[in-house]
mmCIF file with all atom_site columns, C-alpha atoms in Angstrom:
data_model
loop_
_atom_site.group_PDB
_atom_site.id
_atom_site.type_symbol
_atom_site.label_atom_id
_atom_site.label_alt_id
_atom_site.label_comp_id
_atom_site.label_asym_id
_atom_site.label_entity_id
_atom_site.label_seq_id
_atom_site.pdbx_PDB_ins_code
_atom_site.Cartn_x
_atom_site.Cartn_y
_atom_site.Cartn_z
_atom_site.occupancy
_atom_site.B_iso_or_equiv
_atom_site.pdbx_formal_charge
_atom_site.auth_seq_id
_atom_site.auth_comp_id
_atom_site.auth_asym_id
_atom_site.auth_atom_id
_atom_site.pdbx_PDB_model_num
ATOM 1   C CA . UNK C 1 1   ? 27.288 78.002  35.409 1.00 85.00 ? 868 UNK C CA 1
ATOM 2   C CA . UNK C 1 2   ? 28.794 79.599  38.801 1.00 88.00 ? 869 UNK C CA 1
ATOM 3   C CA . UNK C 1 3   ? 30.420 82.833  38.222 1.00 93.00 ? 870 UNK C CA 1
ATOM 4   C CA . UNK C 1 4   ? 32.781 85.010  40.529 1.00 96.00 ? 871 UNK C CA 1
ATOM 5   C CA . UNK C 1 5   ? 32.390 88.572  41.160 1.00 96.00 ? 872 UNK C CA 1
ATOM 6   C CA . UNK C 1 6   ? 35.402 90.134  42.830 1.00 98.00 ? 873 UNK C CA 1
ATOM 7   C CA . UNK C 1 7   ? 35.489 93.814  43.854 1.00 98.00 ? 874 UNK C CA 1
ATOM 8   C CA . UNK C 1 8   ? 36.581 96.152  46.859 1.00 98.00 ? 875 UNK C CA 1
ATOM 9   C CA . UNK C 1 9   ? 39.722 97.036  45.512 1.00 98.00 ? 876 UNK C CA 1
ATOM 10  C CA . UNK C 1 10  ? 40.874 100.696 45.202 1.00 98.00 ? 877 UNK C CA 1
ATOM 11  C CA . UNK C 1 11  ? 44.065 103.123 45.759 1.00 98.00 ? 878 UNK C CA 1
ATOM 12  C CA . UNK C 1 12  ? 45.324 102.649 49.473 1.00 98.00 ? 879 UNK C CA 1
ATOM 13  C CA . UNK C 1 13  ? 48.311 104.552 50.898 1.00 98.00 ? 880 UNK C CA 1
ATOM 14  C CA . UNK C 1 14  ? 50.869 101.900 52.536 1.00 98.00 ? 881 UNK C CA 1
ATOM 15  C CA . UNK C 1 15  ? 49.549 101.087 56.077 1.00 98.00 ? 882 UNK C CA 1
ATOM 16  C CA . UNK C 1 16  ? 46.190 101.502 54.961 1.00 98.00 ? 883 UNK C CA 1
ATOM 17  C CA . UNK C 1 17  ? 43.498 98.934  54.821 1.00 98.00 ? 884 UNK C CA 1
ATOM 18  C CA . UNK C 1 18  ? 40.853 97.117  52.335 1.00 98.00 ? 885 UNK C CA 1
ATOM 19  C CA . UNK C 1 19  ? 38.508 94.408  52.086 1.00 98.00 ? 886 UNK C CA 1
ATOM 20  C CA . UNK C 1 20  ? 37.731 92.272  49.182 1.00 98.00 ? 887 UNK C CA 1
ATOM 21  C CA . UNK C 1 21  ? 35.155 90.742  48.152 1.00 98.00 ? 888 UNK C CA 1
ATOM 22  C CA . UNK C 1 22  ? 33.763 87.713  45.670 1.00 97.00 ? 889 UNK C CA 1
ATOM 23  C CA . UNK C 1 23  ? 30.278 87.081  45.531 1.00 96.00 ? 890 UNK C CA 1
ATOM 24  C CA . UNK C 1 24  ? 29.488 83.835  43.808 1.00 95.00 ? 891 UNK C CA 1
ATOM 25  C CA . UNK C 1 25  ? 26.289 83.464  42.000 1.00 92.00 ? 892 UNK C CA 1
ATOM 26  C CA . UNK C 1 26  ? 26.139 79.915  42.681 1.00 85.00 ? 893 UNK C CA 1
ATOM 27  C CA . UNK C 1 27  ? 26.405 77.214  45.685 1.00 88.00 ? 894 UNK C CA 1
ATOM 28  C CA . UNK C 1 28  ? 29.790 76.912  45.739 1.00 91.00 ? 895 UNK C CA 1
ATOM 29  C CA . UNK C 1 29  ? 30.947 78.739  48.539 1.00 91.00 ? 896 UNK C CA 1
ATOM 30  C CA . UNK C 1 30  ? 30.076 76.226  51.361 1.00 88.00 ? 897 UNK C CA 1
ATOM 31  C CA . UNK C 1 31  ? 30.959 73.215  49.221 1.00 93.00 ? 898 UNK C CA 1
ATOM 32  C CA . UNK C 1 32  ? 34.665 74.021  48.175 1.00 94.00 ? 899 UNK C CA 1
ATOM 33  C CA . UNK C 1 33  ? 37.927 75.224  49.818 1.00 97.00 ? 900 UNK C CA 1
ATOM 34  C CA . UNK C 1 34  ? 37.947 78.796  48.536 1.00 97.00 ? 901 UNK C CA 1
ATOM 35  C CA . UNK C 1 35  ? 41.064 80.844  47.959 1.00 98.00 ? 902 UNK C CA 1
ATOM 36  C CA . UNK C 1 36  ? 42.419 84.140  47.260 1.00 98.00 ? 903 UNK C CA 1
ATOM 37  C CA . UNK C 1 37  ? 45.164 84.623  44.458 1.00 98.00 ? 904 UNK C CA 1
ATOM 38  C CA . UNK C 1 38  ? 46.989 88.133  43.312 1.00 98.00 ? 905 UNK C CA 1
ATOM 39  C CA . UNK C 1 39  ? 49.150 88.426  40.048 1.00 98.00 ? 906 UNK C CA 1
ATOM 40  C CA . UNK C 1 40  ? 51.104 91.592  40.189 1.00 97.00 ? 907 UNK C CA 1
ATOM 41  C CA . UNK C 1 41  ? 52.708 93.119  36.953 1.00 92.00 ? 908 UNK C CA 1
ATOM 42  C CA . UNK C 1 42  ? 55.055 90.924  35.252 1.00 94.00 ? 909 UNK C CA 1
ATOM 43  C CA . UNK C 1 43  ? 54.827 87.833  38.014 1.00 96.00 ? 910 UNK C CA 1
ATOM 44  C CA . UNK C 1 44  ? 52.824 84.896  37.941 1.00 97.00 ? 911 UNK C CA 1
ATOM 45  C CA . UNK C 1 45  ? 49.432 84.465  39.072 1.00 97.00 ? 912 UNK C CA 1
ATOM 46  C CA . UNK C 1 46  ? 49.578 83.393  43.278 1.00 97.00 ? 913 UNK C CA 1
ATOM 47  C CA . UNK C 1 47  ? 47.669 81.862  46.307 1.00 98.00 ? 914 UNK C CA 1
ATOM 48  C CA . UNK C 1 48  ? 47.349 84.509  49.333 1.00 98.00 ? 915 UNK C CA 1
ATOM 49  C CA . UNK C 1 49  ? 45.233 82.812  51.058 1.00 98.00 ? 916 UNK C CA 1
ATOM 50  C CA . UNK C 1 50  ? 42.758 79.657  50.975 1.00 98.00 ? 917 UNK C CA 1
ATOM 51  C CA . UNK C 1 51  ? 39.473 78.373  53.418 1.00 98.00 ? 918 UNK C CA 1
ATOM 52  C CA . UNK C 1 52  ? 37.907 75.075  53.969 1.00 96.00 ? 919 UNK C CA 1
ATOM 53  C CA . UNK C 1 53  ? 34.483 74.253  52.876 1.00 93.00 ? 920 UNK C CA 1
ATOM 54  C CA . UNK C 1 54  ? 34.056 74.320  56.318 1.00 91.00 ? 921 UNK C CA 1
ATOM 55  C CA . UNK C 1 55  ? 35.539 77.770  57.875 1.00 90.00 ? 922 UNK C CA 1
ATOM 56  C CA . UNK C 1 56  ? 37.358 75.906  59.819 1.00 91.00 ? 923 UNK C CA 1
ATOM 57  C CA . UNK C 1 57  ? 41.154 75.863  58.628 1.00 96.00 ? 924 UNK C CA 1
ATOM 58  C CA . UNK C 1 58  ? 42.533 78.549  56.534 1.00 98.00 ? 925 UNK C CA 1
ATOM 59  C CA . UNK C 1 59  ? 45.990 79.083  55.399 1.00 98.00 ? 926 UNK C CA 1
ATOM 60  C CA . UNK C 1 60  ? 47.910 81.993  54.103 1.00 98.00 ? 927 UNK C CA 1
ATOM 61  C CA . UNK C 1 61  ? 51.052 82.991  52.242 1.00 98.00 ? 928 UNK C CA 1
ATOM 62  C CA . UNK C 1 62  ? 54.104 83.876  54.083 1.00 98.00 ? 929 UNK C CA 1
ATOM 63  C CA . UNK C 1 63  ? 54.233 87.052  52.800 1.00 97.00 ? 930 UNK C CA 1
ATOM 64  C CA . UNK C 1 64  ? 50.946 87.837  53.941 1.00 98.00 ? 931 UNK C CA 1
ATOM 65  C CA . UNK C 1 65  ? 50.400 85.970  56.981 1.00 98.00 ? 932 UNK C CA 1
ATOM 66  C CA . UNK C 1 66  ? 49.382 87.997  60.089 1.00 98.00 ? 933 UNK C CA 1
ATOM 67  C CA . UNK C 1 67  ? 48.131 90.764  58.112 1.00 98.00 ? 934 UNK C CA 1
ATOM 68  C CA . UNK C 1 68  ? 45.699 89.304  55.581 1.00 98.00 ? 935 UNK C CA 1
ATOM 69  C CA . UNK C 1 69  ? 42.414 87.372  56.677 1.00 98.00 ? 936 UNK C CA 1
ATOM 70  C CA . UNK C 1 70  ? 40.471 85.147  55.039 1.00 98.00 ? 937 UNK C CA 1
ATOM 71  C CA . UNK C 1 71  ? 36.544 84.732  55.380 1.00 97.00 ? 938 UNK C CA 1
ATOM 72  C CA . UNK C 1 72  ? 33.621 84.170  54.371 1.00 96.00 ? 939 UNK C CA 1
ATOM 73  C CA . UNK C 1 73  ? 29.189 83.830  54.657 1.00 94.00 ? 940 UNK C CA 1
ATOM 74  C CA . UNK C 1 74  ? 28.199 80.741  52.951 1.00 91.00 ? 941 UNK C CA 1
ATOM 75  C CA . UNK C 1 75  ? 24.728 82.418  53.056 1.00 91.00 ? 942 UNK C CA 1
ATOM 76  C CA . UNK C 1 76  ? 25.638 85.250  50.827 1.00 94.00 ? 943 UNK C CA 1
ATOM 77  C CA . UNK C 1 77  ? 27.995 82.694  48.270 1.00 94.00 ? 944 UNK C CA 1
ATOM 78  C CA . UNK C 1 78  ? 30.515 85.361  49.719 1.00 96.00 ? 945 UNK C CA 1
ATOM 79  C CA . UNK C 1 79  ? 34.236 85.010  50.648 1.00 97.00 ? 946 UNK C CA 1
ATOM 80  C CA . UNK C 1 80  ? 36.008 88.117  52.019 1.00 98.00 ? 947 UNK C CA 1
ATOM 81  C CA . UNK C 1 81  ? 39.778 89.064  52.311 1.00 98.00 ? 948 UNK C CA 1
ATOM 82  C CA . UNK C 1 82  ? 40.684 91.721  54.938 1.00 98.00 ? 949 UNK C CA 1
ATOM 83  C CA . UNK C 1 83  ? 43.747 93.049  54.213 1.00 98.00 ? 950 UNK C CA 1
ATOM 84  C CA . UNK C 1 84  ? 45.545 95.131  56.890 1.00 98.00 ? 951 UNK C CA 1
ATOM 85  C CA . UNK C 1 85  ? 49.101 96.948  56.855 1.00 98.00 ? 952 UNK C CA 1
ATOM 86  C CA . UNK C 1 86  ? 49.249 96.906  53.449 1.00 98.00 ? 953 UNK C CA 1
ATOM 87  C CA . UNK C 1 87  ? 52.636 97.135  51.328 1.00 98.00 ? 954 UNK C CA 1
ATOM 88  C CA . UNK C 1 88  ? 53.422 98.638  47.830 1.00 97.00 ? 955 UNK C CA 1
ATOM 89  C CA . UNK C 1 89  ? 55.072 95.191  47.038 1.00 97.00 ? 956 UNK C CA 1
ATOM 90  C CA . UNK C 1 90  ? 51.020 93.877  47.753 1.00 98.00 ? 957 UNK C CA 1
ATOM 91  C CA . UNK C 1 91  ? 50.049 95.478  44.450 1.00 98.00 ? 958 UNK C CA 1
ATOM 92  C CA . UNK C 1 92  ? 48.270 93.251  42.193 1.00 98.00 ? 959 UNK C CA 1
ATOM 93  C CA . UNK C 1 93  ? 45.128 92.427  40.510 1.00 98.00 ? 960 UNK C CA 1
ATOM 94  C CA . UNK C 1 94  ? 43.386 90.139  42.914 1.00 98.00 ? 961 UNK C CA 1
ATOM 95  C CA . UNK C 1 95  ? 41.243 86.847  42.048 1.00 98.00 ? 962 UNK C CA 1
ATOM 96  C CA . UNK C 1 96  ? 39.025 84.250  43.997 1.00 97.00 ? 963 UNK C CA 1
ATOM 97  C CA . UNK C 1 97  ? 38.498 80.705  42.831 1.00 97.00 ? 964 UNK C CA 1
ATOM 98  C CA . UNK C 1 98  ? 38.273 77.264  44.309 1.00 96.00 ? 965 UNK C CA 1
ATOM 99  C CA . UNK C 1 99  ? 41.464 75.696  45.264 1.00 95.00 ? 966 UNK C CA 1
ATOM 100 C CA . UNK C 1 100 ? 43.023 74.665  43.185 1.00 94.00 ? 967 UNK C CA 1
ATOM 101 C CA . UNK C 1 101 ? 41.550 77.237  40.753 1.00 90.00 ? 968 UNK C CA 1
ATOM 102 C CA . UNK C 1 102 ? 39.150 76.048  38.087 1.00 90.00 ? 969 UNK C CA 1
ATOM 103 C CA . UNK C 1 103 ? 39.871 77.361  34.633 1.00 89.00 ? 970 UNK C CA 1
ATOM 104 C CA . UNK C 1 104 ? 36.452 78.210  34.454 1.00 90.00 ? 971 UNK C CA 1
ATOM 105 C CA . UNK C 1 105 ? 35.898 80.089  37.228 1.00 91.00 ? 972 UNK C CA 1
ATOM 106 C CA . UNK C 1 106 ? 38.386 82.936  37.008 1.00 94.00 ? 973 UNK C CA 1
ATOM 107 C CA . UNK C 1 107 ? 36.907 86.168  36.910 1.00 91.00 ? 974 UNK C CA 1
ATOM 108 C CA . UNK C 1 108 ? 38.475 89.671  36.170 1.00 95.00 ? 975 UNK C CA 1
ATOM 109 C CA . UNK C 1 109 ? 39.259 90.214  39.280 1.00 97.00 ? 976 UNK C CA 1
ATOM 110 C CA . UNK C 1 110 ? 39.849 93.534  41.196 1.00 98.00 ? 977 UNK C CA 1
ATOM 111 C CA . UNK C 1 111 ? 42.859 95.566  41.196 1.00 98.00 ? 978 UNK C CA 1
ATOM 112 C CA . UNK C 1 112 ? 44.785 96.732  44.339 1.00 98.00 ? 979 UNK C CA 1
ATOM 113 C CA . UNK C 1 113 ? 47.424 99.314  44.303 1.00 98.00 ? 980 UNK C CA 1
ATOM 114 C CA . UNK C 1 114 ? 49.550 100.392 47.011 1.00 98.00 ? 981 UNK C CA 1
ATOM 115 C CA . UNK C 1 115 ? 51.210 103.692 46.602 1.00 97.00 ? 982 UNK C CA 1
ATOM 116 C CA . UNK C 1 116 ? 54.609 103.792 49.259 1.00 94.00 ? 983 UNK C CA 1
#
């Protein structure tokens, strides 16, 4: 049974910077587009950002695009998510799954707060 571990996230002052990220205990990394989701207080889970099987095409939410990168080492079963000029409104708890997400496969995730 693959699991997902996500974790990086912390206290960040707007502007500031993290990275996140999921380390999956099985092969599933290089075999399946891989995304990034967020669910802040109140709203419904989201998709911030997604990767090919392949590294090759990668796609991002409006709201995040240009500031937020996707990545990831298929050798590790790692996918990363480098978030840059971060915004109080960017405040959420922060998952990784396939995409689409597998029931099975969401974790606890890893909380990100932005403080303005």
């Amino acid at each position: 049974q693959v699991q997902l571990v996500e974790s990086g996230g912390g206290l960040v002052q707007a502007g500031g910077s993290l990275r996140l990220s999921c380390a999956a205990s099985g092969n599933i990394v290089n075999v399946a587009t891989m995304g990034w989701y967020r669910q802040a207080p109140g709203k419904q889970r989201e998709l911030v950002a997604r990767i090919s099987s392949s590294g090759g095409s990668t796609d991002y939410a409006a709201s995040v695009k240009g500031r937020f990168t996707i990545s990831k080492d298929n050798a590790k079963n790692t996918v990363y998510l480098q978030m840059n000029s971060l915004k109080p409104e960017d405040t959420a708890v922060y998952y990784c799954n396939t995409y689409p997400g597998y029931l099975a496969l969401w974790g606890q995730g890893t909380l990100v707060t932005v403080s303005s």
